[in-house]
mmCIF file of C-alpha atoms in Angstrom:
data_model
loop_
_atom_site.group_PDB
_atom_site.id
_atom_site.type_symbol
_atom_site.label_atom_id
_atom_site.label_comp_id
_atom_site.label_asym_id
_atom_site.label_seq_id
_atom_site.Cartn_x
_atom_site.Cartn_y
_atom_site.Cartn_z
ATOM 1 C CA MET A 19 32.252 -14.557 -17.690
ATOM 2 C CA SER A 20 33.441 -17.336 -14.593
ATOM 3 C CA HIS A 21 30.883 -19.862 -16.243
ATOM 4 C CA ALA A 22 32.708 -19.663 -19.900
ATOM 5 C CA ILE A 23 36.082 -19.489 -17.614
ATOM 6 C CA ARG A 24 36.130 -22.641 -16.544
ATOM 7 C CA ARG A 25 34.750 -24.133 -19.577
ATOM 8 C CA ALA A 26 38.091 -22.571 -20.934
ATOM 9 C CA SER A 27 40.074 -24.258 -18.759
ATOM 10 C CA GLU A 28 39.217 -27.623 -19.557
ATOM 11 C CA LEU A 29 40.173 -26.721 -23.884
ATOM 12 C CA ALA A 30 43.103 -25.061 -24.615
ATOM 13 C CA LEU A 31 42.899 -24.540 -28.482
ATOM 14 C CA ASN A 32 46.929 -25.058 -30.075
ATOM 15 C CA ASP A 33 47.846 -21.634 -31.702
ATOM 16 C CA THR A 34 47.509 -23.556 -35.401
ATOM 17 C CA THR A 35 43.450 -23.850 -34.659
ATOM 18 C CA VAL A 36 43.787 -20.190 -33.411
ATOM 19 C CA THR A 37 45.546 -18.980 -35.910
ATOM 20 C CA ALA A 38 42.724 -20.657 -38.728
ATOM 21 C CA LEU A 39 39.977 -19.348 -36.702
ATOM 22 C CA ARG A 40 40.629 -16.001 -36.681
ATOM 23 C CA ALA A 41 41.660 -15.632 -40.808
ATOM 24 C CA GLU A 42 37.576 -16.429 -41.092
ATOM 25 C CA LEU A 43 36.690 -14.526 -38.249
ATOM 26 C CA LYS A 44 35.351 -10.953 -40.707
ATOM 27 C CA THR A 45 33.681 -14.402 -42.711
ATOM 28 C CA THR A 46 32.099 -15.699 -40.132
ATOM 29 C CA ALA A 47 30.477 -12.500 -38.603
ATOM 30 C CA ASP A 48 29.145 -11.199 -41.690
ATOM 31 C CA GLU A 49 26.867 -14.510 -41.289
ATOM 32 C CA VAL A 50 26.240 -13.784 -38.145
ATOM 33 C CA VAL A 51 24.878 -10.772 -38.734
ATOM 34 C CA GLN A 52 23.140 -11.278 -41.888
ATOM 35 C CA ALA A 53 21.115 -14.556 -40.555
ATOM 36 C CA ILE A 54 20.336 -11.908 -37.148
ATOM 37 C CA MET A 55 18.827 -9.979 -40.264
ATOM 38 C CA ASP A 56 17.262 -12.850 -42.109
ATOM 39 C CA GLU A 57 15.659 -14.218 -38.837
ATOM 40 C CA VAL A 58 14.828 -11.627 -36.787
ATOM 41 C CA PRO A 59 12.190 -8.912 -38.337
ATOM 42 C CA SER A 60 13.486 -5.927 -35.455
ATOM 43 C CA TYR A 61 16.738 -6.287 -37.047
ATOM 44 C CA ALA A 62 15.791 -6.300 -40.693
ATOM 45 C CA ASN A 63 16.921 -2.512 -40.961
ATOM 46 C CA ALA A 64 18.545 -1.556 -37.820
ATOM 47 C CA LEU A 65 21.847 -3.739 -38.921
ATOM 48 C CA SER A 66 21.711 -1.768 -42.083
ATOM 49 C CA GLY A 67 24.367 0.751 -43.648
ATOM 50 C CA ARG A 68 26.276 2.151 -40.894
ATOM 51 C CA MET A 69 24.743 0.713 -38.099
ATOM 52 C CA GLY A 70 25.769 -2.645 -39.798
ATOM 53 C CA ALA A 71 29.096 -1.940 -39.686
ATOM 54 C CA THR A 72 29.065 -0.779 -36.438
ATOM 55 C CA ILE A 73 27.083 -3.898 -35.376
ATOM 56 C CA ARG A 74 29.749 -6.159 -37.662
ATOM 57 C CA ARG A 75 32.370 -5.065 -36.031
ATOM 58 C CA ALA A 76 31.377 -5.487 -32.375
ATOM 59 C CA VAL A 77 30.373 -8.841 -33.475
ATOM 60 C CA ARG A 78 34.001 -9.665 -34.508
ATOM 61 C CA THR A 79 35.280 -8.182 -31.479
ATOM 62 C CA ALA A 80 33.230 -10.888 -29.416
ATOM 63 C CA LEU A 81 34.225 -13.559 -31.568
ATOM 64 C CA GLY A 82 38.158 -11.951 -31.112
ATOM 65 C CA HIS A 83 38.016 -12.294 -26.936
ATOM 66 C CA TYR A 84 35.977 -15.480 -27.391
ATOM 67 C CA LEU A 85 39.036 -17.170 -29.290
ATOM 68 C CA ASP A 86 41.409 -15.496 -26.691
ATOM 69 C CA LEU A 87 39.353 -16.732 -23.892
ATOM 70 C CA ALA A 88 39.399 -20.362 -25.995
ATOM 71 C CA SER A 89 43.276 -20.186 -25.917
ATOM 72 C CA GLY A 90 43.467 -19.261 -23.039
ATOM 73 C CA ASN A 91 44.748 -15.686 -23.099
ATOM 74 C CA ALA A 92 41.608 -13.438 -21.943
ATOM 75 C CA THR A 93 39.269 -13.492 -18.837
ATOM 76 C CA GLY A 94 36.234 -12.285 -21.420
ATOM 77 C CA GLY A 95 35.852 -9.039 -18.807
ATOM 78 C CA ASP A 96 35.791 -6.763 -21.735
ATOM 79 C CA ALA A 97 33.077 -8.848 -24.102
ATOM 80 C CA GLY A 98 30.864 -8.646 -20.870
ATOM 81 C CA ASP A 99 31.335 -5.223 -20.143
ATOM 82 C CA ALA A 100 30.135 -4.713 -24.173
ATOM 83 C CA ALA A 101 27.124 -6.836 -24.048
ATOM 84 C CA TYR A 102 26.170 -4.927 -21.110
ATOM 85 C CA GLU A 103 26.188 -2.046 -23.055
ATOM 86 C CA LEU A 104 24.840 -3.397 -26.133
ATOM 87 C CA GLY A 105 21.701 -4.361 -23.620
ATOM 88 C CA ARG A 106 21.651 -0.876 -22.796
ATOM 89 C CA GLY A 107 21.769 0.200 -25.915
ATOM 90 C CA GLU A 108 18.789 -1.818 -27.164
ATOM 91 C CA VAL A 109 16.884 0.338 -24.848
ATOM 92 C CA ARG A 110 17.473 3.347 -26.277
ATOM 93 C CA ASP A 111 17.090 1.723 -29.895
ATOM 94 C CA GLY A 112 13.785 0.665 -29.034
ATOM 95 C CA ARG A 113 13.934 -2.258 -28.644
ATOM 96 C CA SER A 114 12.974 -4.987 -26.276
ATOM 97 C CA MET A 115 15.008 -7.802 -24.711
ATOM 98 C CA ASP A 116 13.130 -10.684 -26.652
ATOM 99 C CA ALA A 117 14.457 -9.834 -29.723
ATOM 100 C CA LEU A 118 18.388 -9.102 -28.883
ATOM 101 C CA LEU A 119 17.830 -12.702 -27.150
ATOM 102 C CA SER A 120 16.330 -14.125 -30.252
ATOM 103 C CA ALA A 121 19.125 -12.331 -31.828
ATOM 104 C CA TYR A 122 22.100 -14.330 -29.311
ATOM 105 C CA ARG A 123 20.255 -17.473 -30.539
ATOM 106 C CA VAL A 124 20.885 -17.146 -34.021
ATOM 107 C CA GLY A 125 24.330 -15.582 -33.423
ATOM 108 C CA ALA A 126 25.288 -18.705 -31.444
ATOM 109 C CA ARG A 127 23.959 -21.311 -34.090
ATOM 110 C CA VAL A 128 25.341 -19.739 -37.041
ATOM 111 C CA ALA A 129 28.893 -18.535 -34.935
ATOM 112 C CA TRP A 130 29.560 -22.355 -34.052
ATOM 113 C CA ARG A 131 28.472 -23.688 -37.405
ATOM 114 C CA CYS A 132 31.164 -21.396 -38.723
ATOM 115 C CA LEU A 133 33.693 -21.855 -35.781
ATOM 116 C CA ALA A 134 33.211 -25.972 -36.032
ATOM 117 C CA ALA A 135 33.930 -25.713 -39.891
ATOM 118 C CA GLY A 136 37.217 -23.960 -39.680
ATOM 119 C CA ALA A 137 38.042 -25.639 -36.451
ATOM 120 C CA VAL A 138 37.907 -29.279 -37.098
ATOM 121 C CA PRO A 139 40.137 -28.671 -40.447
ATOM 122 C CA ALA A 140 42.695 -27.316 -38.622
ATOM 123 C CA GLY A 141 43.817 -29.793 -36.636
ATOM 124 C CA LEU A 142 40.742 -29.962 -33.479
ATOM 125 C CA PRO A 143 40.536 -33.891 -32.231
ATOM 126 C CA ALA A 144 37.151 -34.979 -32.393
ATOM 127 C CA ALA A 145 36.868 -35.683 -28.425
ATOM 128 C CA GLU A 146 37.725 -32.009 -27.865
ATOM 129 C CA VAL A 147 34.632 -31.072 -30.027
ATOM 130 C CA ALA A 148 31.886 -31.433 -27.277
ATOM 131 C CA LYS A 149 34.219 -29.037 -25.171
ATOM 132 C CA PHE A 150 34.390 -26.260 -27.874
ATOM 133 C CA ALA A 151 30.516 -26.474 -28.868
ATOM 134 C CA GLU A 152 30.124 -26.685 -24.366
ATOM 135 C CA LEU A 153 32.525 -22.875 -24.611
ATOM 136 C CA THR A 154 30.803 -21.338 -27.053
ATOM 137 C CA PHE A 155 27.227 -21.359 -25.625
ATOM 138 C CA ALA A 156 28.442 -20.900 -22.433
ATOM 139 C CA TYR A 157 30.126 -17.853 -23.105
ATOM 140 C CA ILE A 158 26.932 -16.876 -25.708
ATOM 141 C CA ASP A 159 24.755 -17.661 -22.392
ATOM 142 C CA GLU A 160 27.330 -15.403 -20.313
ATOM 143 C CA LEU A 161 26.856 -12.262 -23.043
ATOM 144 C CA SER A 162 23.448 -12.472 -23.365
ATOM 145 C CA ALA A 163 22.780 -12.676 -19.699
ATOM 146 C CA ALA A 164 25.231 -9.635 -19.302
ATOM 147 C CA SER A 165 22.679 -8.195 -22.336
ATOM 148 C CA ALA A 166 19.525 -8.699 -20.431
ATOM 149 C CA ALA A 167 21.389 -7.057 -17.262
ATOM 150 C CA GLY A 168 22.155 -3.931 -19.485
ATOM 151 C CA HIS A 169 18.660 -3.642 -20.541
ATOM 152 C CA ALA A 170 16.553 -3.833 -17.441
ATOM 153 C CA ASP A 171 19.065 -1.366 -15.526
ATOM 154 C CA GLU A 172 18.660 1.496 -18.739
ATOM 155 C CA LEU A 173 14.692 0.515 -18.580
ATOM 156 C CA ALA A 174 14.980 0.912 -14.539
ATOM 157 C CA ALA A 175 16.945 4.068 -15.028
ATOM 158 C CA ARG A 176 14.272 5.515 -17.676
ATOM 159 C CA GLY A 177 11.225 4.526 -15.541
ATOM 160 C CA ARG A 178 12.898 6.743 -12.560
ATOM 161 C CA ALA A 179 13.787 9.574 -14.962
ATOM 162 C CA HIS A 180 9.821 9.340 -16.902
ATOM 163 C CA GLU A 181 8.692 9.076 -13.191
ATOM 164 C CA ARG A 182 10.488 12.224 -12.102
ATOM 165 C CA HIS A 183 9.415 14.286 -14.916
ATOM 166 C CA LEU A 184 5.987 13.476 -14.613
ATOM 167 C CA GLU A 185 5.848 14.705 -11.077
ATOM 168 C CA HIS A 186 8.028 17.775 -11.700
ATOM 169 C CA LEU A 187 5.288 18.061 -14.244
ATOM 170 C CA ALA A 188 2.660 17.814 -11.930
ATOM 171 C CA ARG A 189 4.345 20.019 -9.450
ATOM 172 C CA ASP A 190 4.451 22.934 -12.282
ATOM 173 C CA LEU A 191 0.305 22.512 -13.169
ATOM 174 C CA LEU A 192 -0.117 23.059 -9.207
ATOM 175 C CA ALA A 193 2.503 26.062 -8.932
ATOM 176 C CA GLY A 194 0.057 27.411 -11.687
ATOM 177 C CA ALA A 195 3.165 27.647 -13.967
ATOM 178 C CA SER A 196 3.225 29.568 -17.631
ATOM 179 C CA PRO A 197 1.752 27.910 -20.789
ATOM 180 C CA ASP A 198 5.547 27.525 -21.996
ATOM 181 C CA VAL A 199 6.727 26.199 -18.964
ATOM 182 C CA LEU A 200 4.388 23.348 -18.522
ATOM 183 C CA LEU A 201 4.493 22.888 -21.934
ATOM 184 C CA ALA A 202 8.201 22.407 -22.172
ATOM 185 C CA SER A 203 7.460 20.408 -19.144
ATOM 186 C CA ALA A 204 5.176 17.902 -20.714
ATOM 187 C CA GLN A 205 7.696 17.382 -23.589
ATOM 188 C CA ARG A 206 10.030 16.209 -21.509
ATOM 189 C CA ALA A 207 8.320 13.817 -19.343
ATOM 190 C CA GLY A 208 6.619 12.825 -23.038
ATOM 191 C CA TRP A 209 2.971 13.221 -21.071
ATOM 192 C CA HIS A 210 0.686 14.368 -24.320
ATOM 193 C CA PRO A 211 -1.919 17.175 -22.723
ATOM 194 C CA PRO A 212 -5.516 16.344 -22.643
ATOM 195 C CA VAL A 213 -8.326 18.942 -23.052
ATOM 196 C CA SER A 214 -8.899 19.154 -19.288
ATOM 197 C CA LEU A 215 -7.542 17.672 -15.725
ATOM 198 C CA THR A 216 -9.730 17.196 -12.758
ATOM 199 C CA ALA A 217 -7.441 17.364 -9.137
ATOM 200 C CA VAL A 218 -8.612 15.150 -6.213
ATOM 201 C CA LEU A 219 -6.972 15.466 -3.327
ATOM 202 C CA LEU A 220 -7.105 12.362 -1.156
ATOM 203 C CA PRO A 221 -5.084 11.522 1.810
ATOM 204 C CA ALA A 222 -1.310 10.578 0.267
ATOM 205 C CA ALA A 223 -1.186 6.507 1.300
ATOM 206 C CA GLN A 224 -4.403 6.628 -0.926
ATOM 207 C CA ALA A 225 -3.202 8.232 -3.917
ATOM 208 C CA ARG A 226 -0.956 5.307 -5.681
ATOM 209 C CA PRO A 227 -3.842 2.775 -5.262
ATOM 210 C CA ALA A 228 -6.871 5.589 -6.391
ATOM 211 C CA TYR A 229 -4.141 5.817 -9.392
ATOM 212 C CA ARG A 230 -4.301 2.681 -10.470
ATOM 213 C CA ALA A 231 -7.505 2.569 -11.080
ATOM 214 C CA LEU A 232 -7.424 5.726 -13.293
ATOM 215 C CA ASP A 233 -6.986 6.463 -16.902
ATOM 216 C CA PRO A 234 -2.635 5.664 -16.975
ATOM 217 C CA SER A 235 -2.006 9.301 -17.919
ATOM 218 C CA THR A 236 -3.512 10.966 -14.921
ATOM 219 C CA LEU A 237 -0.750 12.507 -12.777
ATOM 220 C CA VAL A 238 -0.079 12.023 -8.834
ATOM 221 C CA LEU A 239 2.026 13.136 -6.440
ATOM 222 C CA ASP A 240 1.809 11.611 -2.972
ATOM 223 C CA ASP A 241 4.043 13.338 -0.906
ATOM 224 C CA LEU A 242 2.489 16.859 -0.271
ATOM 225 C CA PRO A 243 2.243 18.493 2.991
ATOM 226 C CA ASP A 244 -0.029 17.212 5.677
ATOM 227 C CA SER A 245 0.136 13.581 4.283
ATOM 228 C CA THR A 246 -1.906 14.731 0.890
ATOM 229 C CA GLY A 247 -2.127 12.825 -2.274
ATOM 230 C CA VAL A 248 -3.113 14.864 -5.759
ATOM 231 C CA LEU A 249 -4.325 13.784 -8.484
ATOM 232 C CA LEU A 250 -4.797 15.072 -11.812
ATOM 233 C CA VAL A 251 -7.182 13.449 -14.007
ATOM 234 C CA PRO A 252 -7.644 14.014 -17.788
ATOM 235 C CA ASP A 253 -10.373 14.976 -20.059
ATOM 236 C CA ALA A 254 -12.131 12.876 -16.754
ATOM 237 C CA ASP A 255 -16.059 11.620 -16.865
ATOM 238 C CA ARG A 256 -16.807 13.290 -13.857
ATOM 239 C CA ALA A 257 -19.713 10.938 -12.621
ATOM 240 C CA HIS A 258 -18.244 7.613 -13.765
ATOM 241 C CA LEU A 259 -14.492 9.306 -11.336
ATOM 242 C CA LEU A 260 -16.843 10.267 -8.560
ATOM 243 C CA ARG A 261 -18.256 6.301 -8.198
ATOM 244 C CA GLN A 262 -14.459 5.068 -8.963
ATOM 245 C CA LEU A 263 -13.139 7.084 -6.342
ATOM 246 C CA SER A 264 -16.246 6.179 -4.033
ATOM 247 C CA ASP A 265 -15.009 2.795 -4.467
ATOM 248 C CA ARG A 266 -11.638 2.570 -3.349
ATOM 249 C CA THR A 267 -11.659 6.164 -0.558
ATOM 250 C CA ALA A 268 -14.578 7.982 1.240
ATOM 251 C CA ALA A 269 -11.824 11.143 1.557
ATOM 252 C CA ALA A 270 -11.674 12.383 -1.952
ATOM 253 C CA VAL A 271 -12.252 15.989 -2.516
ATOM 254 C CA VAL A 272 -13.045 16.486 -6.830
ATOM 255 C CA GLY A 273 -12.433 19.914 -7.788
ATOM 256 C CA PRO A 274 -13.709 21.524 -11.040
ATOM 257 C CA ALA A 275 -12.427 20.050 -14.889
ATOM 258 C CA ARG A 276 -10.280 22.984 -15.869
ATOM 259 C CA PRO A 277 -8.267 23.467 -19.292
ATOM 260 C CA TRP A 278 -4.696 21.682 -18.554
ATOM 261 C CA THR A 279 -2.746 24.489 -18.249
ATOM 262 C CA ARG A 280 -5.135 25.804 -15.124
ATOM 263 C CA ALA A 281 -5.174 23.050 -13.240
ATOM 264 C CA SER A 282 -3.867 24.668 -10.497
ATOM 265 C CA ALA A 283 -7.475 26.447 -10.261
ATOM 266 C CA SER A 284 -9.191 23.014 -9.649
ATOM 267 C CA TYR A 285 -7.235 22.247 -7.196
ATOM 268 C CA ALA A 286 -6.650 25.609 -5.655
ATOM 269 C CA ARG A 287 -10.626 24.750 -5.002
ATOM 270 C CA ALA A 288 -10.450 21.253 -4.471
ATOM 271 C CA ALA A 289 -7.904 22.710 -1.623
ATOM 272 C CA ARG A 290 -10.466 25.355 -0.341
ATOM 273 C CA ALA A 291 -13.209 22.671 -0.279
ATOM 274 C CA ARG A 292 -11.310 20.319 1.806
ATOM 275 C CA SER A 293 -10.292 23.207 4.393
ATOM 276 C CA LEU A 294 -14.403 23.811 4.559
ATOM 277 C CA SER A 295 -15.470 20.694 5.632
ATOM 278 C CA ALA A 296 -14.182 17.180 5.978
ATOM 279 C CA ASP A 297 -17.892 16.358 4.075
ATOM 280 C CA ILE A 298 -16.958 17.326 0.770
ATOM 281 C CA ARG A 299 -16.659 15.253 -1.959
ATOM 282 C CA ASP A 300 -17.694 17.331 -5.340
ATOM 283 C CA THR A 301 -16.899 20.641 -5.125
ATOM 284 C CA GLU A 302 -19.984 20.905 -7.741
ATOM 285 C CA ASP A 303 -22.076 20.715 -5.012
ATOM 286 C CA HIS A 304 -21.100 23.527 -2.720
ATOM 287 C CA LEU A 305 -20.218 26.327 -4.668
ATOM 288 C CA PRO A 306 -22.501 28.701 -2.883
ATOM 289 C CA GLU A 307 -20.338 27.888 0.229
ATOM 290 C CA LEU A 308 -17.025 28.291 -1.779
ATOM 291 C CA VAL A 309 -18.671 31.311 -2.670
ATOM 292 C CA LEU A 310 -19.408 32.615 0.436
ATOM 293 C CA SER A 311 -16.327 31.693 1.996
ATOM 294 C CA ALA A 312 -13.673 32.770 -0.814
ATOM 295 C CA ASP A 313 -13.392 35.978 1.675
ATOM 296 C CA GLY A 314 -13.840 35.097 4.888
ATOM 297 C CA GLU A 315 -13.365 38.436 6.833
ATOM 298 C CA ALA A 316 -15.344 40.303 3.960
ATOM 299 C CA LEU A 317 -18.218 37.877 4.709
ATOM 300 C CA ALA A 318 -17.710 38.563 8.526
ATOM 301 C CA ASP A 319 -17.950 42.148 8.039
ATOM 302 C CA LEU A 320 -20.900 41.739 5.215
ATOM 303 C CA ARG A 321 -23.117 39.973 8.014
ATOM 304 C CA ALA A 322 -21.836 42.459 10.447
ATOM 305 C CA ARG A 323 -23.080 45.050 8.650
ATOM 306 C CA ALA A 324 -25.980 43.652 7.128
ATOM 307 C CA LEU A 325 -27.709 42.171 10.524
ATOM 308 C CA ALA A 326 -26.411 45.098 12.744
ATOM 309 C CA PRO A 327 -30.345 46.024 13.377
ATOM 310 C CA LEU A 328 -30.591 42.718 14.778
ATOM 311 C CA ARG A 329 -28.350 43.625 17.514
ATOM 312 C CA THR A 330 -30.744 45.673 19.193
ATOM 313 C CA LEU A 331 -33.101 43.367 19.703
ATOM 314 C CA PRO A 332 -32.730 40.645 22.852
ATOM 315 C CA VAL A 333 -30.665 37.213 21.535
ATOM 316 C CA ALA A 334 -33.385 34.633 21.622
ATOM 317 C CA THR A 335 -35.286 37.197 19.388
ATOM 318 C CA ALA A 336 -33.049 37.766 16.898
ATOM 319 C CA ARG A 337 -32.098 34.647 16.378
ATOM 320 C CA ARG A 338 -35.831 33.804 15.498
ATOM 321 C CA LEU A 339 -36.164 36.310 13.597
ATOM 322 C CA GLU A 340 -32.574 35.926 11.627
ATOM 323 C CA GLU A 341 -33.809 31.873 10.885
ATOM 324 C CA THR A 342 -37.632 33.183 9.863
ATOM 325 C CA LEU A 343 -35.377 36.086 7.071
ATOM 326 C CA ARG A 344 -33.307 33.411 6.319
ATOM 327 C CA ALA A 345 -36.342 30.630 4.940
ATOM 328 C CA TRP A 346 -38.703 33.957 3.840
ATOM 329 C CA LEU A 347 -35.556 34.952 1.225
ATOM 330 C CA LEU A 348 -34.565 30.923 0.319
ATOM 331 C CA TYR A 349 -38.132 30.105 -0.183
ATOM 332 C CA GLN A 350 -38.968 33.800 -1.839
ATOM 333 C CA GLY A 351 -42.132 34.482 0.946
ATOM 334 C CA ARG A 352 -44.287 31.812 0.346
ATOM 335 C CA ARG A 353 -45.367 31.795 3.793
ATOM 336 C CA GLU A 354 -46.478 28.466 3.528
ATOM 337 C CA GLU A 355 -43.502 26.833 2.657
ATOM 338 C CA VAL A 356 -41.372 28.719 5.500
ATOM 339 C CA ALA A 357 -44.252 27.836 8.068
ATOM 340 C CA ALA A 358 -43.561 24.473 7.015
ATOM 341 C CA ALA A 359 -39.425 24.732 6.980
ATOM 342 C CA LEU A 360 -39.586 26.450 10.077
ATOM 343 C CA PHE A 361 -42.031 23.704 11.514
ATOM 344 C CA VAL A 362 -44.073 27.192 12.675
ATOM 345 C CA HIS A 363 -47.760 28.230 12.024
ATOM 346 C CA PRO A 364 -48.045 30.371 9.068
ATOM 347 C CA GLN A 365 -49.290 33.291 11.435
ATOM 348 C CA THR A 366 -46.350 32.965 13.560
ATOM 349 C CA VAL A 367 -44.426 33.647 10.010
ATOM 350 C CA ARG A 368 -46.583 36.726 8.968
ATOM 351 C CA TYR A 369 -46.151 38.392 12.432
ATOM 352 C CA ARG A 370 -42.396 37.388 12.583
ATOM 353 C CA MET A 371 -42.177 39.186 9.072
ATOM 354 C CA SER A 372 -43.761 42.125 10.340
ATOM 355 C CA GLN A 373 -41.273 42.832 12.926
ATOM 356 C CA LEU A 374 -38.607 42.303 10.159
ATOM 357 C CA ARG A 375 -40.226 44.777 8.186
ATOM 358 C CA GLU A 376 -40.185 47.212 11.288
ATOM 359 C CA VAL A 377 -36.106 46.603 12.006
ATOM 360 C CA PHE A 378 -35.731 46.493 7.582
ATOM 361 C CA PRO A 379 -37.718 49.254 6.557
ATOM 362 C CA ASP A 380 -36.459 49.017 3.185
ATOM 363 C CA LEU A 381 -36.395 44.938 3.420
ATOM 364 C CA ALA A 382 -38.292 45.125 -0.612
ATOM 365 C CA SER A 383 -35.034 46.968 -1.667
ATOM 366 C CA PRO A 384 -33.024 44.705 -4.517
ATOM 367 C CA HIS A 385 -29.724 46.089 -2.404
ATOM 368 C CA ARG A 386 -30.769 45.116 0.673
ATOM 369 C CA VAL A 387 -32.401 41.514 -0.136
ATOM 370 C CA LEU A 388 -28.918 40.925 -2.007
ATOM 371 C CA GLU A 389 -27.134 41.727 1.285
ATOM 372 C CA LEU A 390 -29.626 40.026 3.333
ATOM 373 C CA THR A 391 -29.082 36.866 1.750
ATOM 374 C CA LEU A 392 -25.719 36.348 1.737
ATOM 375 C CA ALA A 393 -25.819 37.339 5.020
ATOM 376 C CA VAL A 394 -27.649 34.790 6.200
ATOM 377 C CA GLY A 395 -27.448 32.313 3.181
ATOM 378 C CA LEU A 396 -25.429 29.774 4.995
ATOM 379 C CA ARG A 397 -26.235 28.280 8.346
ATOM 380 C CA ASN A 398 -23.582 28.276 10.612
ATOM 381 C CA SER A 399 -21.588 31.108 8.884
#
């Protein structure tokens, strides 16, 4: 209250004036509150009933501190602390700082009118009225500044708490917590669950910039191991999401959409795709690779068993026959297409297939075809 204190040092109300003004404190406080209710819509209902009585007492207390200050008997610190807490309370009650500042402006006008009406008849010299007005408005300005600081601090604290709750929810989702735990976590965060979530993995440094272009309900973490960030995008239009990400980052991996309580499955698939290849963007375009790589050891065992007959041949021959077998399976035995894919003559395909039928006598067996299809389904696997 330094500015108001300087003003107060220039004006010391005598006891007669202070006594007269204190006698009108309740009436002045009531008029201030009524004017605020009439002129500031946000307070029309808030100042009625028990809350109204509390506010009236607070206004009377502030005016009492003001009179102490004006008479040279107080520093005004208590009033500043109360104003700070008032600003914080306005956030909890859901009111903006604009509403509170409007209330201060109305209160200052009405308080000055009432105080002046009491001070002049009580003997305040005309020459001192201007100083009295300056003190009144300096006091109100500093109260409003204290309230603004409290309002801003409470908003910042709530914002940090909200961010922590959202991060906690994201971690619960990635960990595959139970639906009950997830619902409780979502409620704490004030987050409304969507139908589905789609996990996006990308470099941690790109997570926040990408997040700002997406649905505001997107959950984001940018402190996972290996400098990895993750976005959990609600009810995503997949084609639109992929376009948005391609405009901002070339390193995003997009998992499948999953019910929101199963977002961990989308994250797990995106993480596995990322571990397979740096070139994967949309996991939906790489389902065969993801299926065949789900159990690397099982695939290796299957390949070793299914292709064992080729291991009895010279390495170069085995390689050519495996390549031919793969094309034959993929093109369902259509010789011309197999030849075109291998850049060989159709007669060469016929010759190689004769060799393969000698190596695999049961090549027409559905079970053998399934094993061989899986074994040679991916190049370099």
